[in-house]
Amino acid sequence: MTRFARVAVERPVDRLLHYRVPDHLAEAARVGARCAVPLGRTRAAGFIVGLDPEPGVPQVRDLLEVLDPEPVLPADLVETGLWMARYYHHPPGETLARMLPPRLRSRTRLGYRAVGSGPPAGASPAERALWERVVRAGALPLAKLSPGEARTAARLIARGGLARHWEVEASEPPAEEWFRLEAGAPPAEAVAPRAPRMAEALAALAE
C-alpha cells in the first residue's frame, strides 16, 4: 500500500512538506529517520515526522532516499520537537536538527563518492554516466543532482558503486542556546494539569 511521508526539511521552511514513499523505500521510511527530498529545483535533507495513507495535498513528489538504517530521533522526541517549533515559531526541520547529538548534527551536506575502480558490472548507461561524473568531481553534493539522478545514485549505492559522503561543518550551538525560557515564563507545575507536554518542555528548559 502506498504511503505518504510528512517531512520537516532542514531549511528555513515553517511547514511540513508531503512526499510519496516509493515502494523500494517503504520499509526504511520510519518516523524519526532522516531523508533526502526534492525541494523546488534543489534537494534537501529532512526528517520523516509522520506517515499517512493519503497525501494531504493535491500533488506530491517522491521521497528520494532514506539516509539512516534506523531512526535517529524517537517518535516521542519528534513530537516534542514539533511542539517546540510551533511554540517558538521556528522551522520544524531546523528545530529537529538541533536535537541531534553533535556528531550527527554536524553532518549538514550530503553527497556521494565513487567506490571501486569502475562502475558496477551491468551498469546502465545512466548509472555509468553518473558514476563517471562523481569520479571527476571527487564528491558530488546531492543538491547538484536532478530527482532522476538521485534515484540513479540510490541504485548505485545498493549495488556498491557509490557511497554516501558527508561534508562535515562545525557543529551548531547546543539546543539550549537556541531555546531559552523568557522572563516571566510560568513554572512547569503550573501548566502541567492542562498542558502536560508543555510542562515537560518547560521543565527541560529550566534544567
Tab-separated table of C-alpha atoms in Angstrom:
chain	number	residue	atom	x	y	z
A	1	MET	CA	0.000	0.000	0.000
A	2	THR	CA	1.344	3.423	-0.963
A	3	ARG	CA	2.137	5.731	1.943
A	4	PHE	CA	2.905	9.415	2.104
A	5	ALA	CA	5.507	10.994	4.360
A	6	ARG	CA	5.274	14.288	6.201
A	7	VAL	CA	8.776	15.741	6.146
A	8	ALA	CA	10.402	18.588	8.081
A	9	VAL	CA	13.210	19.801	5.821
A	10	GLU	CA	16.414	21.238	7.284
A	11	ARG	CA	15.774	24.612	5.701
A	12	PRO	CA	14.036	27.793	6.914
A	13	VAL	CA	10.629	26.377	5.938
A	14	ASP	CA	7.904	26.837	8.556
A	15	ARG	CA	5.632	23.971	7.495
A	16	LEU	CA	5.774	20.252	6.846
A	17	LEU	CA	6.025	19.017	3.261
A	18	HIS	CA	4.404	15.905	1.795
A	19	TYR	CA	6.098	13.230	-0.331
A	20	ARG	CA	5.113	9.857	-1.730
A	21	VAL	CA	7.127	6.943	-0.355
A	22	PRO	CA	8.301	4.765	-3.287
A	23	ASP	CA	7.853	1.040	-2.838
A	24	HIS	CA	11.601	0.394	-2.507
A	25	LEU	CA	11.776	2.810	0.465
A	26	ALA	CA	8.595	1.615	2.185
A	27	GLU	CA	10.387	-0.456	4.825
A	28	ALA	CA	13.096	2.121	5.562
A	29	ALA	CA	10.759	5.140	5.782
A	30	ARG	CA	10.049	5.457	9.503
A	31	VAL	CA	9.235	8.362	11.786
A	32	GLY	CA	12.459	9.903	13.098
A	33	ALA	CA	14.649	8.864	10.159
A	34	ARG	CA	16.400	11.435	8.012
A	35	CYS	CA	15.647	11.507	4.315
A	36	ALA	CA	16.568	13.262	1.082
A	37	VAL	CA	13.775	15.024	-0.805
A	38	PRO	CA	13.345	17.267	-3.846
A	39	LEU	CA	12.764	20.895	-2.864
A	40	GLY	CA	11.999	23.184	-5.765
A	41	ARG	CA	14.926	22.797	-8.146
A	42	THR	CA	17.273	21.648	-5.401
A	43	ARG	CA	17.495	18.747	-2.957
A	44	ALA	CA	17.336	18.888	0.814
A	45	ALA	CA	17.751	16.660	3.829
A	46	GLY	CA	14.928	16.399	6.319
A	47	PHE	CA	13.176	14.292	8.939
A	48	ILE	CA	10.223	11.987	8.436
A	49	VAL	CA	7.742	13.085	11.106
A	50	GLY	CA	4.640	11.196	10.017
A	51	LEU	CA	3.310	8.600	7.579
A	52	ASP	CA	-0.205	8.771	6.131
A	53	PRO	CA	-2.344	6.673	3.755
A	54	GLU	CA	-3.370	9.833	1.854
A	55	PRO	CA	-1.108	12.642	0.597
A	56	GLY	CA	-2.852	15.593	2.260
A	57	VAL	CA	-2.030	17.877	-0.705
A	58	PRO	CA	-3.098	17.701	-4.379
A	59	GLN	CA	0.349	17.000	-5.858
A	60	VAL	CA	3.315	15.229	-4.306
A	61	ARG	CA	6.792	14.254	-5.417
A	62	ASP	CA	8.689	11.121	-4.460
A	63	LEU	CA	10.953	10.740	-1.462
A	64	LEU	CA	14.458	10.302	-2.913
A	65	GLU	CA	16.237	8.337	-0.214
A	66	VAL	CA	16.143	7.347	3.450
A	67	LEU	CA	19.515	8.219	4.971
A	68	ASP	CA	19.516	6.195	8.186
A	69	PRO	CA	19.154	2.429	8.712
A	70	GLU	CA	17.376	3.254	11.988
A	71	PRO	CA	15.581	6.462	13.061
A	72	VAL	CA	17.945	8.993	14.651
A	73	LEU	CA	15.146	10.503	16.770
A	74	PRO	CA	12.495	8.504	18.670
A	75	ALA	CA	8.881	9.290	17.813
A	76	ASP	CA	8.128	10.981	21.148
A	77	LEU	CA	11.121	13.305	20.731
A	78	VAL	CA	9.959	14.147	17.204
A	79	GLU	CA	6.559	15.090	18.621
A	80	THR	CA	8.168	17.253	21.300
A	81	GLY	CA	10.391	18.928	18.698
A	82	LEU	CA	7.398	19.769	16.515
A	83	TRP	CA	5.598	21.241	19.508
A	84	MET	CA	8.650	23.374	20.328
A	85	ALA	CA	8.852	24.559	16.712
A	86	ARG	CA	5.224	25.690	16.828
A	87	TYR	CA	5.560	27.285	20.258
A	88	TYR	CA	8.737	29.219	19.396
A	89	HIS	CA	7.801	29.888	15.740
A	90	HIS	CA	10.945	28.160	14.493
A	91	PRO	CA	11.258	26.000	11.335
A	92	PRO	CA	10.494	22.399	12.363
A	93	GLY	CA	13.333	20.790	10.403
A	94	GLU	CA	15.930	23.116	11.910
A	95	THR	CA	14.461	22.517	15.370
A	96	LEU	CA	14.725	18.741	14.992
A	97	ALA	CA	18.266	19.011	13.605
A	98	ARG	CA	19.358	20.797	16.772
A	99	MET	CA	18.000	17.957	18.880
A	100	LEU	CA	20.534	15.555	17.365
A	101	PRO	CA	23.835	14.680	19.047
A	102	PRO	CA	26.666	16.946	17.782
A	103	ARG	CA	28.297	14.157	15.758
A	104	LEU	CA	25.095	13.826	13.724
A	105	ARG	CA	24.114	17.483	13.773
A	106	SER	CA	27.375	18.480	12.104
A	107	ARG	CA	26.662	16.314	9.048
A	108	THR	CA	24.952	19.013	7.096
A	109	ARG	CA	25.730	18.411	3.422
A	110	LEU	CA	25.020	15.079	1.817
A	111	GLY	CA	26.769	13.941	-1.329
A	112	TYR	CA	28.222	10.873	-2.992
A	113	ARG	CA	31.669	9.473	-3.722
A	114	ALA	CA	32.618	6.663	-6.077
A	115	VAL	CA	33.553	3.197	-4.848
A	116	GLY	CA	35.814	0.832	-6.776
A	117	SER	CA	37.823	1.243	-9.949
A	118	GLY	CA	34.828	1.289	-12.267
A	119	PRO	CA	31.027	1.208	-12.389
A	120	PRO	CA	29.337	-1.986	-11.150
A	121	ALA	CA	29.074	-4.806	-13.666
A	122	GLY	CA	25.985	-4.450	-15.805
A	123	ALA	CA	25.560	-0.750	-15.004
A	124	SER	CA	23.058	1.046	-17.202
A	125	PRO	CA	24.217	3.993	-19.331
A	126	ALA	CA	22.686	6.405	-16.798
A	127	GLU	CA	24.439	4.651	-13.902
A	128	ARG	CA	27.757	4.620	-15.742
A	129	ALA	CA	27.448	8.313	-16.645
A	130	LEU	CA	26.662	9.295	-13.059
A	131	TRP	CA	29.487	7.155	-11.657
A	132	GLU	CA	31.963	8.816	-14.036
A	133	ARG	CA	30.623	12.258	-13.118
A	134	VAL	CA	31.157	11.532	-9.420
A	135	VAL	CA	34.709	10.340	-10.137
A	136	ARG	CA	35.502	13.577	-11.971
A	137	ALA	CA	34.061	15.673	-9.139
A	138	GLY	CA	35.690	13.682	-6.334
A	139	ALA	CA	32.490	14.021	-4.292
A	140	LEU	CA	29.204	15.221	-5.720
A	141	PRO	CA	26.656	17.027	-3.485
A	142	LEU	CA	23.089	15.759	-3.528
A	143	ALA	CA	21.909	19.308	-4.278
A	144	LYS	CA	23.552	19.121	-7.719
A	145	LEU	CA	21.567	16.051	-8.771
A	146	SER	CA	18.209	16.032	-10.502
A	147	PRO	CA	15.495	13.794	-8.989
A	148	GLY	CA	16.228	11.168	-11.649
A	149	GLU	CA	19.955	11.294	-10.905
A	150	ALA	CA	19.263	10.978	-7.177
A	151	ARG	CA	17.297	7.779	-7.856
A	152	THR	CA	20.171	6.536	-10.025
A	153	ALA	CA	22.557	7.303	-7.151
A	154	ALA	CA	20.376	5.262	-4.781
A	155	ARG	CA	20.572	2.292	-7.175
A	156	LEU	CA	24.356	2.652	-7.412
A	157	ILE	CA	24.621	2.708	-3.609
A	158	ALA	CA	22.609	-0.521	-3.430
A	159	ARG	CA	24.965	-2.101	-5.976
A	160	GLY	CA	28.132	-0.892	-4.269
A	161	GLY	CA	29.154	1.663	-6.906
A	162	LEU	CA	28.636	4.781	-4.783
A	163	ALA	CA	28.798	5.599	-1.096
A	164	ARG	CA	27.240	8.460	0.819
A	165	HIS	CA	29.622	11.307	1.567
A	166	TRP	CA	29.097	13.987	4.203
A	167	GLU	CA	30.862	17.332	4.212
A	168	VAL	CA	31.293	17.976	7.913
A	169	GLU	CA	30.922	21.547	9.087
A	170	ALA	CA	31.304	22.990	12.570
A	171	SER	CA	28.572	21.814	14.901
A	172	GLU	CA	25.773	24.216	15.658
A	173	PRO	CA	25.484	25.614	19.183
A	174	PRO	CA	23.691	23.202	21.528
A	175	ALA	CA	19.929	23.381	21.689
A	176	GLU	CA	19.835	25.271	24.988
A	177	GLU	CA	21.446	28.259	23.282
A	178	TRP	CA	18.539	28.369	20.858
A	179	PHE	CA	15.682	27.756	23.262
A	180	ARG	CA	15.663	29.774	26.468
A	181	LEU	CA	12.930	30.476	28.954
A	182	GLU	CA	11.842	34.079	28.813
A	183	ALA	CA	11.448	36.126	31.958
A	184	GLY	CA	8.022	35.533	33.425
A	185	ALA	CA	7.535	32.089	31.880
A	186	PRO	CA	5.171	30.002	34.027
A	187	PRO	CA	6.668	27.177	36.113
A	188	ALA	CA	6.188	23.683	34.728
A	189	GLU	CA	3.951	22.587	37.601
A	190	ALA	CA	1.550	25.469	36.916
A	191	VAL	CA	0.744	24.321	33.387
A	192	ALA	CA	1.031	20.549	33.920
A	193	PRO	CA	-2.689	19.910	34.616
A	194	ARG	CA	-3.878	21.434	31.338
A	195	ALA	CA	-0.778	21.069	29.115
A	196	PRO	CA	1.434	18.170	30.233
A	197	ARG	CA	3.608	18.239	27.111
A	198	MET	CA	4.284	21.948	27.528
A	199	ALA	CA	5.172	21.254	31.153
A	200	GLU	CA	7.738	18.647	30.054
A	201	ALA	CA	9.364	21.146	27.692
A	202	LEU	CA	9.404	23.906	30.319
A	203	ALA	CA	10.958	21.559	32.865
A	204	ALA	CA	13.646	20.514	30.376
A	205	LEU	CA	14.452	24.133	29.512
A	206	ALA	CA	14.658	25.064	33.187
A	207	GLU	CA	17.362	22.466	33.902
